[in-house]
Short mmCIF file of C-alpha atoms and ligand atoms in Angstrom, two decimals:
data_model
loop_
_atom_site.label_atom_id
_atom_site.label_comp_id
_atom_site.label_asym_id
_atom_site.label_seq_id
_atom_site.Cartn_x
_atom_site.Cartn_y
_atom_site.Cartn_z
CA UNK A 55 72.01 61.50 -102.10
CA UNK A 56 74.98 59.55 -103.46
CA UNK A 57 76.73 61.18 -106.43
CA UNK A 58 79.25 58.40 -107.15
CA UNK A 59 78.96 55.04 -108.74
CA UNK A 60 79.23 51.60 -107.08
CA UNK A 61 80.54 48.58 -108.87
CA UNK A 62 80.98 45.08 -107.28
CA UNK A 63 82.77 42.07 -108.61
CA UNK A 64 81.46 38.65 -107.71
CA UNK A 65 82.22 35.01 -108.35
CA UNK A 66 82.80 31.72 -106.75
CA UNK A 67 86.30 30.35 -105.95
CA UNK A 68 88.89 30.59 -108.78
CA UNK A 69 86.61 32.60 -111.05
CA UNK A 70 89.47 35.07 -111.89
CA UNK A 71 87.91 37.97 -110.08
CA UNK A 72 91.02 39.23 -108.36
CA UNK A 73 93.03 39.08 -111.64
CA UNK A 74 90.30 41.02 -113.42
CA UNK A 75 90.20 43.69 -110.73
CA UNK A 76 93.96 44.12 -110.92
CA UNK A 77 93.83 44.38 -114.78
CA UNK A 78 91.02 47.02 -114.44
CA UNK A 79 93.11 48.88 -111.86
CA UNK A 80 96.05 48.94 -114.26
CA UNK A 81 93.87 50.19 -117.10
CA UNK A 82 92.49 52.95 -114.86
CA UNK A 83 95.96 53.98 -113.57
CA UNK A 84 97.13 54.28 -117.21
CA UNK A 85 94.16 56.04 -118.74
CA UNK A 86 92.06 57.83 -116.16
CA UNK A 87 92.04 60.13 -113.12
CA UNK A 88 92.84 57.65 -110.35
CA UNK A 89 91.59 59.89 -107.58
CA UNK A 90 88.07 59.27 -108.89
CA UNK A 91 88.24 55.62 -108.04
CA UNK A 92 88.38 53.67 -104.79
CA UNK A 93 89.12 49.95 -104.67
CA UNK A 94 87.89 47.97 -101.68
CA UNK A 95 87.75 44.26 -100.85
CA UNK A 96 85.59 42.27 -98.51
CA UNK A 97 86.35 41.33 -95.91
CA UNK A 98 89.30 43.69 -95.44
CA UNK A 99 90.73 47.06 -96.29
CA UNK A 100 90.97 48.63 -92.81
CA UNK A 101 93.02 47.39 -89.80
CA UNK A 102 89.95 46.01 -88.12
CA UNK A 103 88.45 44.29 -91.11
CA UNK A 104 91.80 42.78 -92.10
CA UNK A 105 91.82 41.19 -88.60
CA UNK A 106 88.27 39.92 -89.12
CA UNK A 107 89.46 38.47 -92.50
CA UNK A 108 92.27 36.65 -90.72
CA UNK A 109 89.88 35.21 -88.14
CA UNK A 110 87.45 34.13 -90.85
CA UNK A 111 89.91 32.52 -93.22
CA UNK A 112 93.00 31.42 -91.28
CA UNK A 113 92.25 31.08 -87.62
CA UNK A 114 92.70 27.34 -87.34
CA UNK A 115 93.04 27.07 -83.61
CA UNK A 116 89.32 27.82 -83.14
CA UNK A 117 87.36 28.06 -86.42
CA UNK A 118 84.12 30.07 -86.11
CA UNK A 119 80.70 28.39 -85.97
CA UNK A 120 78.55 29.00 -89.11
CA UNK A 121 76.47 31.72 -87.46
CA UNK A 122 79.60 33.46 -86.08
CA UNK A 123 81.03 33.30 -89.62
CA UNK A 124 77.91 34.96 -91.05
CA UNK A 125 77.88 37.70 -88.44
CA UNK A 126 81.67 38.42 -88.87
CA UNK A 127 81.18 38.91 -92.65
CA UNK A 128 78.25 41.27 -91.88
CA UNK A 129 80.28 43.09 -89.23
CA UNK A 130 83.18 43.61 -91.65
CA UNK A 131 80.76 44.94 -94.24
CA UNK A 132 79.24 47.50 -91.77
CA UNK A 133 82.80 48.84 -91.26
CA UNK A 134 83.47 48.88 -94.97
CA UNK A 135 80.23 50.66 -95.84
CA UNK A 136 80.29 53.29 -93.13
CA UNK A 137 83.98 54.06 -93.17
CA UNK A 138 84.95 53.71 -96.78
CA UNK A 139 82.20 53.07 -99.33
CA UNK A 140 79.56 55.68 -98.38
CA UNK A 141 82.06 58.51 -97.77
CA UNK A 142 83.64 57.83 -101.18
CA UNK A 143 80.27 57.71 -102.99
CA UNK A 144 79.27 60.95 -101.24
CA UNK A 145 82.52 62.51 -102.61
CA UNK A 146 81.35 61.43 -106.09
CA UNK A 147 83.86 58.63 -106.57
CA UNK A 148 83.57 55.31 -108.33
CA UNK A 149 83.87 52.53 -105.77
CA UNK A 150 85.01 49.15 -107.09
CA UNK A 151 84.43 46.36 -104.54
CA UNK A 152 85.97 42.89 -104.66
CA UNK A 153 82.83 41.14 -103.23
CA UNK A 154 79.83 42.59 -101.45
CA UNK A 155 76.63 41.15 -99.97
CA UNK A 156 75.93 38.75 -102.92
CA UNK A 157 78.95 36.79 -101.54
CA UNK A 158 77.17 36.36 -98.25
CA UNK A 159 74.02 35.18 -100.01
CA UNK A 160 76.03 32.69 -102.12
CA UNK A 161 78.37 31.39 -99.42
CA UNK A 162 76.59 31.70 -96.08
CA UNK A 163 73.05 31.40 -97.53
CA UNK A 164 73.36 29.07 -100.56
CA UNK A 165 76.41 26.98 -99.58
CA UNK A 166 76.33 26.89 -95.77
CA UNK A 167 72.55 27.11 -95.45
CA UNK A 168 72.82 29.17 -92.28
CA UNK A 169 69.59 30.86 -93.28
CA UNK A 170 67.63 31.30 -96.48
CA UNK A 171 69.00 33.62 -99.17
CA UNK A 172 66.03 35.94 -98.44
CA UNK A 173 66.97 35.80 -94.71
CA UNK A 174 70.45 37.02 -95.59
CA UNK A 175 69.05 39.81 -97.68
CA UNK A 176 66.87 40.86 -94.66
CA UNK A 177 69.93 40.72 -92.36
CA UNK A 178 71.92 42.77 -94.93
CA UNK A 179 69.22 45.45 -94.90
CA UNK A 180 69.25 45.47 -91.07
CA UNK A 181 73.04 45.94 -90.96
CA UNK A 182 73.82 48.28 -93.88
CA UNK A 183 70.43 49.64 -94.96
CA UNK A 184 69.60 49.94 -98.66
CA UNK A 185 73.15 50.33 -99.99
CA UNK A 186 73.41 48.36 -103.22
CA UNK A 187 75.91 48.24 -106.08
CA UNK A 188 74.76 50.10 -109.23
CA UNK A 189 76.50 47.37 -111.29
CA UNK A 190 77.62 43.88 -110.41
CA UNK A 191 80.04 42.02 -112.67
CA UNK A 192 79.62 38.29 -111.97
CA UNK A 193 82.34 36.01 -113.31
CA UNK A 194 80.70 32.63 -113.71
CA UNK A 195 82.71 29.42 -113.93
CA UNK A 196 81.24 25.94 -113.68
CA UNK A 197 81.97 24.48 -110.22
CA UNK A 198 83.70 21.44 -111.78
CA UNK A 199 86.18 23.75 -113.58
CA UNK A 200 86.64 26.02 -110.53
CA UNK A 201 87.52 23.18 -108.22
CA UNK A 202 90.16 21.90 -110.74
CA UNK A 203 91.68 25.40 -110.89
CA UNK A 204 91.82 25.53 -107.11
CA UNK A 205 93.43 22.09 -106.78
CA UNK A 206 96.35 23.35 -108.88
CA UNK A 207 97.06 26.03 -106.27
CA UNK A 208 98.73 25.34 -102.91
CA UNK A 209 98.11 26.96 -99.52
CA UNK A 210 94.33 27.04 -99.59
CA UNK A 211 92.29 28.83 -96.86
CA UNK A 212 89.35 27.34 -94.88
CA UNK A 213 86.76 28.12 -97.52
CA UNK A 214 88.90 27.28 -100.58
CA UNK A 215 89.32 23.74 -99.11
CA UNK A 216 85.58 23.00 -99.36
CA UNK A 217 84.43 20.31 -101.84
CA UNK A 218 82.49 20.30 -105.14
CA UNK A 219 79.07 20.21 -103.41
CA UNK A 220 79.92 23.46 -101.63
CA UNK A 221 81.09 25.07 -104.96
CA UNK A 222 77.78 24.04 -106.57
CA UNK A 223 75.73 25.55 -103.81
CA UNK A 224 77.70 28.79 -103.97
CA UNK A 225 76.57 28.96 -107.58
CA UNK A 226 72.98 28.30 -106.62
CA UNK A 227 73.20 31.32 -104.29
CA UNK A 228 74.52 33.50 -106.97
CA UNK A 229 71.78 32.26 -109.34
CA UNK A 230 69.18 33.34 -106.71
CA UNK A 231 70.49 36.88 -106.32
CA UNK A 232 71.36 37.44 -109.94
CA UNK A 233 67.77 36.63 -110.87
CA UNK A 234 66.25 38.61 -108.00
CA UNK A 235 68.28 41.73 -108.56
CA UNK A 236 68.86 41.15 -112.31
CA UNK A 237 68.84 44.89 -113.16
CA UNK A 238 72.34 45.41 -111.69
CA UNK A 239 73.93 42.11 -112.85
CA UNK A 240 76.10 41.47 -115.87
CA UNK A 241 77.18 37.84 -116.08
CA UNK A 242 80.52 37.05 -117.82
CA UNK A 243 81.76 33.68 -118.86
CA UNK A 244 84.82 33.20 -116.60
CA UNK A 245 86.28 30.54 -118.89
CA UNK A 246 87.25 33.08 -121.60
CA UNK A 247 90.89 34.27 -121.63
CA UNK A 248 91.80 36.94 -119.05
CA UNK A 249 92.39 39.50 -121.83
CA UNK A 250 88.98 38.71 -123.46
CA UNK A 251 87.25 39.14 -120.11
CA UNK A 252 89.13 42.35 -119.40
CA UNK A 253 88.17 43.86 -122.74
CA UNK A 254 84.56 42.86 -122.10
CA UNK A 255 84.58 44.52 -118.73
CA UNK A 256 86.07 47.76 -120.09
CA UNK A 257 83.38 47.73 -122.83
CA UNK A 258 80.60 47.32 -120.23
CA UNK A 259 82.01 50.16 -118.11
CA UNK A 260 82.28 52.41 -121.12
CA UNK A 261 78.54 52.03 -121.52
CA UNK A 262 77.44 51.99 -117.89
CA UNK A 263 79.62 54.52 -116.14
CA UNK A 264 78.19 58.05 -115.77
CA UNK A 265 79.42 60.57 -118.28
CA UNK A 266 81.98 62.24 -115.95
CA UNK A 267 83.96 59.02 -115.49
CA UNK A 268 83.86 57.85 -119.07
CA UNK A 269 86.42 55.09 -119.80
P1 TMP B 180 88.37 36.43 -101.73
O1 TMP B 180 89.28 35.16 -101.62
O2 TMP B 180 87.67 36.53 -103.01
O3 TMP B 180 89.05 37.64 -101.30
O4 TMP B 180 87.22 36.13 -100.61
C1 TMP B 180 87.52 35.71 -99.40
C2 TMP B 180 86.75 34.44 -99.08
O5 TMP B 180 85.63 34.81 -98.20
C3 TMP B 180 86.11 33.66 -100.22
O6 TMP B 180 86.32 32.28 -100.01
C4 TMP B 180 84.69 33.97 -100.14
C5 TMP B 180 84.41 34.24 -98.70
N1 TMP B 180 83.37 35.15 -98.37
C6 TMP B 180 82.17 34.63 -97.81
O7 TMP B 180 82.12 33.42 -97.52
N2 TMP B 180 81.17 35.47 -97.48
C7 TMP B 180 81.24 36.82 -97.73
O8 TMP B 180 80.26 37.55 -97.43
C8 TMP B 180 82.46 37.32 -98.33
C9 TMP B 180 82.52 38.83 -98.65
C10 TMP B 180 83.41 36.44 -98.67
#
């Protein structure tokens, strides 16, 4: 049985997820026992999954077909779960993941429509079993705002370059899973200031984390 605690961060493009994870990391490094926490990101984190990430996001000479894209995200997740997440949870750590299978539901299910959201959930169960986050922090930003934020940045990858319709469908996918598995979701308004959001996240964790990790 897992003794640790599993938190995932989710959001569409430009929701501020990576900034919030780095602010949380700084807070933990300053105030807590860092050995109790493992930060992971999907896809990535191991030599193999960083290669898969490169193939998925920046392999312009031969971009993957939609089904290949879906299976590569799932393959990277199998690696992440078996090699990093489950061992850390079994050691009693708090795992903080920058994206997990909700992203596949939102992007490959909702936005690309490769298969239904339920189909992606079934595929997830086939590939990683019943591993689920205990808590998912979903930073929600209206697609119209997210796309403006992205346009102000240069050097966009294959997925970041998609249009407004794609961003809207990503949100539909998140709406599906955040309703279906509502017990683990906390939805945060991603248009608040970074400091307001960070304070809100620390407050949520102070209530949700098991006693031994109290923030
Ligand atoms: P990141 O930029 O938040 O690190 O995520 C990498 C990109 O990969 C982002 O555009 C979302 C996308 N993605 C999917 O399309 N499906 C997935 O299952 C995951 C984990 C990420």
